[in-house]
Amino acid sequence: MVIFARNYHIPVMLNEVVQGLAIVPIGNYADVTFGGGGHAKKIVELLTAGHLFAFDKDPNAAQIAQFFTNQSFTFTRAPFRFVKEFLNFYGVITLDGLLADLGTSSYQIDTPERGFSTRFDSKLDMRMDPKSPRTAEAILHSYTEGQLAQLLYVYGEVAQAAPIAKAIVKARSYTPIVTTYQLKTIVEPFAPKTKKDQYFAKIFQSFRIEVNNELTELKNLLNQSIDIIKPQGRIAIIAYHSLEDRLVKNFLNTGNVLGKIERDAYGKLLRPFIPLQKKAFMPSIEEIHSNRRSRSARLRIGIRVG
């Protein structure tokens, strides 16, 4: 079943993204998280002799891309770690700009069987690419107690990560944990009574990041951008939690995701990009009211040095 873009995902900070990328009508661009095509549609409208190369590993995004018949558009169903490889295949060496809208789409969250949402009782899946071999259920049953605790603490910044990991291991020794509600039931005794939903969201975020290897993928993309963005070209990254945003911020400020400052022999800071502005762009109050899922979004724009 084809899910049309308008029902798939409302593009976050659309105007800020387009303005930040400073679209050149004859330029080459990449949207490496095509999703519902909201950002892509606007970028393509601004191109004349330019081209937009879109990427996404979700099959539903691939269905939506079929409705983009503009000659200035090419879609590739692939994770963005292969963006440089595919651009070279298409004969493109450098880009004028690149966009990545990280996290899950509204459609993914609102589709129960995908297992992303805490609102539905469904299989513990959480794969952005359904062909990927590892699910949240597999992680729950194969990781050691220590690995589970580390995952929850690092990726979800979850309080009481160790006791929760112990409870998961104990529960799975009695019966397989195969649904989202089973996981919530195990975690519920540790959740603050007034903030249960936020607590569950952190638990699910932890497993989702691990299932999709999200932080490693982001680091890879940032490093690739050094080679594929031309001088004065731009990258725009929208992050939805502090772990992602910190990596992007560090990369733009220091040239590496660790935030380690390095200088040349003349004392000049060694970094391939400079941030368009020091603080991240944030959605307006009006946008948050019309699209509540934009509330945690942070957009950072980087300009390629050279």
C-alpha atoms as a printed R data frame, in Angstrom:
    type eleno elety resid chain resno      x       y       z
1   ATOM     1    CA   MET     A     1  0.000   0.000   0.000
2   ATOM     2    CA   VAL     A     2  1.382   3.400  -0.973
3   ATOM     3    CA   ILE     A     3  1.408   6.013   1.769
4   ATOM     4    CA   PHE     A     4  1.300   9.495   0.299
5   ATOM     5    CA   ALA     A     5  3.880  11.995   1.483
6   ATOM     6    CA   ARG     A     6  1.422  14.384   3.106
7   ATOM     7    CA   ASN     A     7  0.351  11.615   5.503
8   ATOM     8    CA   TYR     A     8  3.826  10.242   6.030
9   ATOM     9    CA   HIS     A     9  5.781  12.988   7.736
10  ATOM    10    CA   ILE     A    10  5.420  16.759   8.063
11  ATOM    11    CA   PRO     A    11  8.794  18.260   7.107
12  ATOM    12    CA   VAL     A    12 10.367  19.912  10.136
13  ATOM    13    CA   MET     A    13 11.703  23.488   9.849
14  ATOM    14    CA   LEU     A    14 11.227  23.378   6.085
15  ATOM    15    CA   ASN     A    15 11.913  27.071   5.478
16  ATOM    16    CA   GLU     A    16 14.934  27.072   7.777
17  ATOM    17    CA   VAL     A    17 16.381  24.039   5.969
18  ATOM    18    CA   VAL     A    18 15.897  25.529   2.493
19  ATOM    19    CA   GLN     A    19 17.282  28.910   3.498
20  ATOM    20    CA   GLY     A    20 20.154  27.312   5.387
21  ATOM    21    CA   LEU     A    21 21.168  25.199   2.400
22  ATOM    22    CA   ALA     A    22 21.126  28.357   0.216
23  ATOM    23    CA   ILE     A    23 19.792  26.373  -2.754
24  ATOM    24    CA   VAL     A    24 21.517  27.112  -6.071
25  ATOM    25    CA   PRO     A    25 19.123  26.316  -8.974
26  ATOM    26    CA   ILE     A    26 21.896  24.590 -10.938
27  ATOM    27    CA   GLY     A    27 23.429  22.846  -7.930
28  ATOM    28    CA   ASN     A    28 23.579  19.194  -6.922
29  ATOM    29    CA   TYR     A    29 22.061  18.173  -3.581
30  ATOM    30    CA   ALA     A    30 21.401  15.069  -1.502
31  ATOM    31    CA   ASP     A    31 18.545  14.326   0.866
32  ATOM    32    CA   VAL     A    32 19.860  11.244   2.632
33  ATOM    33    CA   THR     A    33 16.702  10.695   4.717
34  ATOM    34    CA   PHE     A    34 13.980  11.077   2.079
35  ATOM    35    CA   GLY     A    35 11.123   9.773   4.267
36  ATOM    36    CA   GLY     A    36  7.868  11.267   3.028
37  ATOM    37    CA   GLY     A    37  9.608  13.593   0.612
38  ATOM    38    CA   GLY     A    38  8.538  16.852   2.235
39  ATOM    39    CA   HIS     A    39 11.951  18.489   2.218
40  ATOM    40    CA   ALA     A    40 12.834  16.905  -1.135
41  ATOM    41    CA   LYS     A    41  9.725  18.291  -2.820
42  ATOM    42    CA   LYS     A    42 10.638  21.855  -1.876
43  ATOM    43    CA   ILE     A    43 14.269  21.481  -2.911
44  ATOM    44    CA   VAL     A    44 13.338  20.039  -6.319
45  ATOM    45    CA   GLU     A    45 10.946  22.950  -6.914
46  ATOM    46    CA   LEU     A    46 13.878  25.334  -6.555
47  ATOM    47    CA   LEU     A    47 16.102  23.529  -9.060
48  ATOM    48    CA   THR     A    48 16.413  24.274 -12.763
49  ATOM    49    CA   ALA     A    49 19.466  22.507 -14.173
50  ATOM    50    CA   GLY     A    50 20.376  21.129 -10.753
51  ATOM    51    CA   HIS     A    51 19.651  17.678  -9.305
52  ATOM    52    CA   LEU     A    52 18.536  16.141  -6.029
53  ATOM    53    CA   PHE     A    53 19.769  12.660  -5.089
54  ATOM    54    CA   ALA     A    54 17.551  11.135  -2.417
55  ATOM    55    CA   PHE     A    55 18.314   8.137  -0.202
56  ATOM    56    CA   ASP     A    56 16.282   6.071   2.247
57  ATOM    57    CA   LYS     A    57 16.353   2.439   3.369
58  ATOM    58    CA   ASP     A    58 12.653   2.266   4.247
59  ATOM    59    CA   PRO     A    59 10.500   0.545   1.561
60  ATOM    60    CA   ASN     A    60  7.592   2.930   2.226
61  ATOM    61    CA   ALA     A    61  9.815   5.876   1.357
62  ATOM    62    CA   ALA     A    62 10.715   4.092  -1.875
63  ATOM    63    CA   GLN     A    63  7.013   3.861  -2.726
64  ATOM    64    CA   ILE     A    64  6.544   7.579  -2.214
65  ATOM    65    CA   ALA     A    65  9.590   8.365  -4.350
66  ATOM    66    CA   GLN     A    66  7.849   6.724  -7.320
67  ATOM    67    CA   PHE     A    67  5.530   9.735  -7.482
68  ATOM    68    CA   PHE     A    68  8.470  12.115  -7.952
69  ATOM    69    CA   THR     A    69  8.654  12.209 -11.746
70  ATOM    70    CA   ASN     A    70 10.767  15.347 -12.013
71  ATOM    71    CA   GLN     A    71 13.906  14.827 -14.108
72  ATOM    72    CA   SER     A    72 15.860  16.698 -11.433
73  ATOM    73    CA   PHE     A    73 15.305  13.846  -8.975
74  ATOM    74    CA   THR     A    74 16.919  10.445  -8.417
75  ATOM    75    CA   PHE     A    75 15.988   8.086  -5.584
76  ATOM    76    CA   THR     A    76 18.146   5.261  -4.240
77  ATOM    77    CA   ARG     A    77 16.899   2.810  -1.652
78  ATOM    78    CA   ALA     A    78 19.982   2.548   0.523
79  ATOM    79    CA   PRO     A    79 21.228   3.701   3.938
80  ATOM    80    CA   PHE     A    80 23.169   6.934   3.851
81  ATOM    81    CA   ARG     A    81 26.459   5.264   4.663
82  ATOM    82    CA   PHE     A    82 26.577   4.489   0.930
83  ATOM    83    CA   VAL     A    83 25.888   8.052  -0.235
84  ATOM    84    CA   LYS     A    84 29.422   8.724  -1.480
85  ATOM    85    CA   GLU     A    85 29.572   5.388  -3.296
86  ATOM    86    CA   PHE     A    86 26.285   5.976  -5.121
87  ATOM    87    CA   LEU     A    87 27.093   9.586  -5.976
88  ATOM    88    CA   ASN     A    88 30.301   8.414  -7.620
89  ATOM    89    CA   PHE     A    89 28.251   5.824  -9.514
90  ATOM    90    CA   TYR     A    90 26.030   8.641 -10.799
91  ATOM    91    CA   GLY     A    91 29.112  10.590 -11.858
92  ATOM    92    CA   VAL     A    92 28.824  13.213  -9.108
93  ATOM    93    CA   ILE     A    93 32.005  14.033  -7.227
94  ATOM    94    CA   THR     A    94 30.848  16.885  -4.999
95  ATOM    95    CA   LEU     A    95 27.572  18.387  -3.827
96  ATOM    96    CA   ASP     A    96 26.385  21.920  -3.165
97  ATOM    97    CA   GLY     A    97 24.443  20.711  -0.152
98  ATOM    98    CA   LEU     A    98 23.268  17.740   1.883
99  ATOM    99    CA   LEU     A    99 20.313  17.268   4.219
100 ATOM   100    CA   ALA     A   100 19.785  14.624   6.900
101 ATOM   101    CA   ASP     A   101 16.577  14.626   8.951
102 ATOM   102    CA   LEU     A   102 17.447  12.039  11.579
103 ATOM   103    CA   GLY     A   103 15.218   9.853  13.743
104 ATOM   104    CA   THR     A   104 11.946   8.166  12.857
105 ATOM   105    CA   SER     A   105  9.204   9.473  10.593
106 ATOM   106    CA   SER     A   106  5.642  10.048  11.756
107 ATOM   107    CA   TYR     A   107  4.533   7.180   9.524
108 ATOM   108    CA   GLN     A   108  7.013   4.778  11.125
109 ATOM   109    CA   ILE     A   109  5.862   5.791  14.593
110 ATOM   110    CA   ASP     A   110  2.172   5.559  13.704
111 ATOM   111    CA   THR     A   111  2.455   2.119  12.074
112 ATOM   112    CA   PRO     A   112  1.951  -0.345  14.964
113 ATOM   113    CA   GLU     A   113  3.660  -3.334  13.371
114 ATOM   114    CA   ARG     A   114  6.953  -1.438  13.053
115 ATOM   115    CA   GLY     A   115  7.310  -1.480  16.855
116 ATOM   116    CA   PHE     A   116  8.619   2.073  17.232
117 ATOM   117    CA   SER     A   117  5.802   3.456  19.363
118 ATOM   118    CA   THR     A   118  5.048   2.947  23.035
119 ATOM   119    CA   ARG     A   119  1.342   3.509  22.260
120 ATOM   120    CA   PHE     A   120  0.688   0.185  20.534
121 ATOM   121    CA   ASP     A   121  1.086  -3.447  21.508
122 ATOM   122    CA   SER     A   122  3.135  -4.903  18.683
123 ATOM   123    CA   LYS     A   123  6.178  -6.986  17.894
124 ATOM   124    CA   LEU     A   124  9.497  -5.687  19.161
125 ATOM   125    CA   ASP     A   125 10.870  -4.844  15.733
126 ATOM   126    CA   MET     A   126 12.136  -1.223  15.445
127 ATOM   127    CA   ARG     A   127 13.982  -1.774  12.168
128 ATOM   128    CA   MET     A   128 14.032   1.168   9.767
129 ATOM   129    CA   ASP     A   129 14.970  -1.329   7.068
130 ATOM   130    CA   PRO     A   130 12.688  -4.383   7.400
131 ATOM   131    CA   LYS     A   131 15.339  -6.465   5.632
132 ATOM   132    CA   SER     A   132 17.875  -5.814   8.365
133 ATOM   133    CA   PRO     A   133 18.518  -9.046  10.296
134 ATOM   134    CA   ARG     A   134 18.543  -7.642  13.842
135 ATOM   135    CA   THR     A   135 15.362  -6.649  15.697
136 ATOM   136    CA   ALA     A   136 14.780  -5.222  19.158
137 ATOM   137    CA   GLU     A   137 13.487  -8.630  20.212
138 ATOM   138    CA   ALA     A   138 16.756 -10.262  19.140
139 ATOM   139    CA   ILE     A   139 18.768  -7.740  21.145
140 ATOM   140    CA   LEU     A   140 16.590  -8.244  24.230
141 ATOM   141    CA   HIS     A   141 17.311 -11.968  24.162
142 ATOM   142    CA   SER     A   142 20.937 -12.084  23.040
143 ATOM   143    CA   TYR     A   143 22.601  -9.269  24.998
144 ATOM   144    CA   THR     A   144 24.087  -9.891  28.409
145 ATOM   145    CA   GLU     A   145 22.844  -8.031  31.456
146 ATOM   146    CA   GLY     A   146 25.890  -5.765  31.280
147 ATOM   147    CA   GLN     A   147 25.363  -5.018  27.597
148 ATOM   148    CA   LEU     A   148 21.708  -4.174  28.175
149 ATOM   149    CA   ALA     A   149 22.577  -1.855  31.054
150 ATOM   150    CA   GLN     A   150 25.206  -0.089  28.940
151 ATOM   151    CA   LEU     A   151 22.768   0.281  26.044
152 ATOM   152    CA   LEU     A   152 20.075   1.819  28.254
153 ATOM   153    CA   TYR     A   153 22.477   4.136  30.053
154 ATOM   154    CA   VAL     A   154 24.374   5.416  27.013
155 ATOM   155    CA   TYR     A   155 21.661   5.573  24.345
156 ATOM   156    CA   GLY     A   156 18.691   6.464  26.533
157 ATOM   157    CA   GLU     A   157 20.387   8.121  29.485
158 ATOM   158    CA   VAL     A   158 17.979   5.969  31.491
159 ATOM   159    CA   ALA     A   159 17.984   6.163  35.263
160 ATOM   160    CA   GLN     A   160 18.261   2.728  36.941
161 ATOM   161    CA   ALA     A   161 19.648   1.159  33.773
162 ATOM   162    CA   ALA     A   162 21.334  -1.669  35.690
163 ATOM   163    CA   PRO     A   163 18.231  -2.783  37.640
164 ATOM   164    CA   ILE     A   164 16.132  -2.666  34.452
165 ATOM   165    CA   ALA     A   165 18.684  -4.823  32.624
166 ATOM   166    CA   LYS     A   166 18.564  -7.303  35.508
167 ATOM   167    CA   ALA     A   167 14.766  -7.360  35.352
168 ATOM   168    CA   ILE     A   168 14.827  -7.997  31.594
169 ATOM   169    CA   VAL     A   169 17.232 -10.916  31.960
170 ATOM   170    CA   LYS     A   170 15.101 -12.383  34.749
171 ATOM   171    CA   ALA     A   171 11.878 -11.976  32.754
172 ATOM   172    CA   ARG     A   172 13.255 -13.564  29.608
173 ATOM   173    CA   SER     A   173 14.368 -16.621  31.600
174 ATOM   174    CA   TYR     A   174 10.677 -17.371  32.224
175 ATOM   175    CA   THR     A   175  9.105 -16.427  28.890
176 ATOM   176    CA   PRO     A   176 10.197 -14.822  25.609
177 ATOM   177    CA   ILE     A   177  9.800 -11.028  25.453
178 ATOM   178    CA   VAL     A   178  8.243 -10.484  22.044
179 ATOM   179    CA   THR     A   179  5.919  -7.465  22.318
180 ATOM   180    CA   THR     A   180  6.227  -3.803  23.197
181 ATOM   181    CA   TYR     A   181  3.720  -4.129  26.028
182 ATOM   182    CA   GLN     A   182  5.744  -6.940  27.581
183 ATOM   183    CA   LEU     A   183  8.771  -4.660  27.630
184 ATOM   184    CA   LYS     A   184  6.737  -1.807  29.102
185 ATOM   185    CA   THR     A   185  5.409  -4.112  31.817
186 ATOM   186    CA   ILE     A   186  8.949  -5.046  32.839
187 ATOM   187    CA   VAL     A   187 10.092  -1.426  32.877
188 ATOM   188    CA   GLU     A   188  7.006   0.131  34.508
189 ATOM   189    CA   PRO     A   189  8.036  -0.469  38.155
190 ATOM   190    CA   PHE     A   190 11.125   1.683  37.547
191 ATOM   191    CA   ALA     A   191  9.318   4.549  35.794
192 ATOM   192    CA   PRO     A   192  8.484   7.798  37.627
193 ATOM   193    CA   LYS     A   193  4.730   7.862  38.219
194 ATOM   194    CA   THR     A   194  4.316  11.335  36.692
195 ATOM   195    CA   LYS     A   195  6.616  10.785  33.694
196 ATOM   196    CA   LYS     A   196  5.972   7.228  32.575
197 ATOM   197    CA   ASP     A   197  5.542   8.071  28.894
198 ATOM   198    CA   GLN     A   198  8.838   9.964  28.739
199 ATOM   199    CA   TYR     A   199 10.574   7.113  30.547
200 ATOM   200    CA   PHE     A   200  9.178   4.492  28.171
201 ATOM   201    CA   ALA     A   201 10.251   6.684  25.232
202 ATOM   202    CA   LYS     A   202 13.839   6.658  26.481
203 ATOM   203    CA   ILE     A   203 13.778   2.874  26.802
204 ATOM   204    CA   PHE     A   204 12.464   2.473  23.261
205 ATOM   205    CA   GLN     A   205 14.964   5.058  21.957
206 ATOM   206    CA   SER     A   206 17.813   3.014  23.408
207 ATOM   207    CA   PHE     A   207 16.807  -0.143  21.565
208 ATOM   208    CA   ARG     A   208 15.948   1.717  18.341
209 ATOM   209    CA   ILE     A   209 19.386   3.334  18.195
210 ATOM   210    CA   GLU     A   210 21.051  -0.025  18.747
211 ATOM   211    CA   VAL     A   211 18.871  -1.871  16.216
212 ATOM   212    CA   ASN     A   212 19.607   0.676  13.488
213 ATOM   213    CA   ASN     A   213 23.188   1.484  14.492
214 ATOM   214    CA   GLU     A   214 22.156   5.135  14.311
215 ATOM   215    CA   LEU     A   215 25.074   6.905  15.961
216 ATOM   216    CA   THR     A   216 27.689   4.998  13.976
217 ATOM   217    CA   GLU     A   217 25.774   5.775  10.778
218 ATOM   218    CA   LEU     A   218 25.699   9.477  11.684
219 ATOM   219    CA   LYS     A   219 29.424   9.566  12.402
220 ATOM   220    CA   ASN     A   220 30.068   7.910   9.056
221 ATOM   221    CA   LEU     A   221 27.884  10.456   7.249
222 ATOM   222    CA   LEU     A   222 29.611  13.419   8.890
223 ATOM   223    CA   ASN     A   223 33.024  12.075   7.912
224 ATOM   224    CA   GLN     A   224 31.852  11.426   4.341
225 ATOM   225    CA   SER     A   225 30.561  14.977   4.055
226 ATOM   226    CA   ILE     A   226 34.130  16.270   4.167
227 ATOM   227    CA   ASP     A   227 34.802  14.620   0.812
228 ATOM   228    CA   ILE     A   228 31.458  15.138  -0.929
229 ATOM   229    CA   ILE     A   229 30.609  18.762  -0.096
230 ATOM   230    CA   LYS     A   230 32.322  21.331  -2.303
231 ATOM   231    CA   PRO     A   231 33.953  24.483  -0.855
232 ATOM   232    CA   GLN     A   232 31.249  26.889   0.369
233 ATOM   233    CA   GLY     A   233 28.700  24.060   0.076
234 ATOM   234    CA   ARG     A   234 26.487  23.303   3.060
235 ATOM   235    CA   ILE     A   235 25.185  20.490   5.233
236 ATOM   236    CA   ALA     A   236 21.945  20.643   7.212
237 ATOM   237    CA   ILE     A   237 21.378  18.095   9.989
238 ATOM   238    CA   ILE     A   238 18.183  17.841  12.046
239 ATOM   239    CA   ALA     A   239 18.623  15.896  15.295
240 ATOM   240    CA   TYR     A   240 15.967  14.903  17.807
241 ATOM   241    CA   HIS     A   241 17.935  13.912  20.868
242 ATOM   242    CA   SER     A   242 21.058  15.136  22.615
243 ATOM   243    CA   LEU     A   243 23.278  12.222  21.573
244 ATOM   244    CA   GLU     A   244 22.866  13.012  17.863
245 ATOM   245    CA   ASP     A   245 22.941  16.768  18.310
246 ATOM   246    CA   ARG     A   246 26.140  16.598  20.353
247 ATOM   247    CA   LEU     A   247 27.924  14.693  17.585
248 ATOM   248    CA   VAL     A   248 26.820  17.230  14.962
249 ATOM   249    CA   LYS     A   249 27.696  20.193  17.163
250 ATOM   250    CA   ASN     A   250 31.152  18.801  17.936
251 ATOM   251    CA   PHE     A   251 31.799  18.038  14.280
252 ATOM   252    CA   LEU     A   252 30.906  21.533  13.085
253 ATOM   253    CA   ASN     A   253 32.767  23.258  15.903
254 ATOM   254    CA   THR     A   254 35.941  21.180  15.978
255 ATOM   255    CA   GLY     A   255 36.006  18.983  12.879
256 ATOM   256    CA   ASN     A   256 35.497  15.743  14.795
257 ATOM   257    CA   VAL     A   257 32.636  14.121  16.688
258 ATOM   258    CA   LEU     A   258 34.645  13.954  19.928
259 ATOM   259    CA   GLY     A   259 34.873  17.747  20.145
260 ATOM   260    CA   LYS     A   260 38.666  17.622  20.332
261 ATOM   261    CA   ILE     A   261 40.177  20.959  19.319
262 ATOM   262    CA   GLU     A   262 43.102  20.708  16.904
263 ATOM   263    CA   ARG     A   263 45.044  23.616  15.402
264 ATOM   264    CA   ASP     A   264 47.603  23.997  12.642
265 ATOM   265    CA   ALA     A   265 51.102  25.428  13.052
266 ATOM   266    CA   TYR     A   266 49.670  28.953  12.893
267 ATOM   267    CA   GLY     A   267 47.091  28.323  15.588
268 ATOM   268    CA   LYS     A   268 44.184  28.136  13.159
269 ATOM   269    CA   LEU     A   269 41.396  25.753  14.147
270 ATOM   270    CA   LEU     A   270 41.379  22.663  11.934
271 ATOM   271    CA   ARG     A   271 37.805  22.006  10.910
272 ATOM   272    CA   PRO     A   272 36.289  21.303   7.473
273 ATOM   273    CA   PHE     A   273 33.033  23.140   8.233
274 ATOM   274    CA   ILE     A   274 32.063  26.233  10.154
275 ATOM   275    CA   PRO     A   275 28.615  26.516  11.741
276 ATOM   276    CA   LEU     A   276 26.253  28.995  10.127
277 ATOM   277    CA   GLN     A   277 25.349  30.140  13.618
278 ATOM   278    CA   LYS     A   278 26.561  29.138  17.056
279 ATOM   279    CA   LYS     A   279 23.244  27.885  18.403
280 ATOM   280    CA   ALA     A   280 21.047  25.316  16.725
281 ATOM   281    CA   PHE     A   281 17.930  26.447  14.892
282 ATOM   282    CA   MET     A   282 14.749  25.452  16.720
283 ATOM   283    CA   PRO     A   283 11.148  25.180  15.535
284 ATOM   284    CA   SER     A   284  8.899  28.159  16.158
285 ATOM   285    CA   ILE     A   285  6.087  28.050  18.688
286 ATOM   286    CA   GLU     A   286  3.646  28.029  15.771
287 ATOM   287    CA   GLU     A   287  5.332  24.991  14.213
288 ATOM   288    CA   ILE     A   288  5.352  23.096  17.502
289 ATOM   289    CA   HIS     A   289  1.634  23.784  17.888
290 ATOM   290    CA   SER     A   290  0.896  22.464  14.394
291 ATOM   291    CA   ASN     A   291  3.395  19.582  14.546
292 ATOM   292    CA   ARG     A   292  4.065  18.459  18.096
293 ATOM   293    CA   ARG     A   293  6.737  15.999  17.011
294 ATOM   294    CA   SER     A   294  8.936  18.905  15.932
295 ATOM   295    CA   ARG     A   295  9.349  20.102  19.523
296 ATOM   296    CA   SER     A   296 12.640  18.296  20.163
297 ATOM   297    CA   ALA     A   297 14.184  19.087  16.752
298 ATOM   298    CA   ARG     A   298 17.508  20.877  16.526
299 ATOM   299    CA   LEU     A   299 18.831  21.993  13.140
300 ATOM   300    CA   ARG     A   300 22.492  22.786  12.575
301 ATOM   301    CA   ILE     A   301 23.910  24.150   9.335
302 ATOM   302    CA   GLY     A   302 27.572  23.874   8.373
303 ATOM   303    CA   ILE     A   303 29.450  25.676   5.588
304 ATOM   304    CA   ARG     A   304 32.367  23.869   3.940
305 ATOM   305    CA   VAL     A   305 35.630  25.716   4.380
306 ATOM   306    CA   GLY     A   306 37.642  26.449   1.260
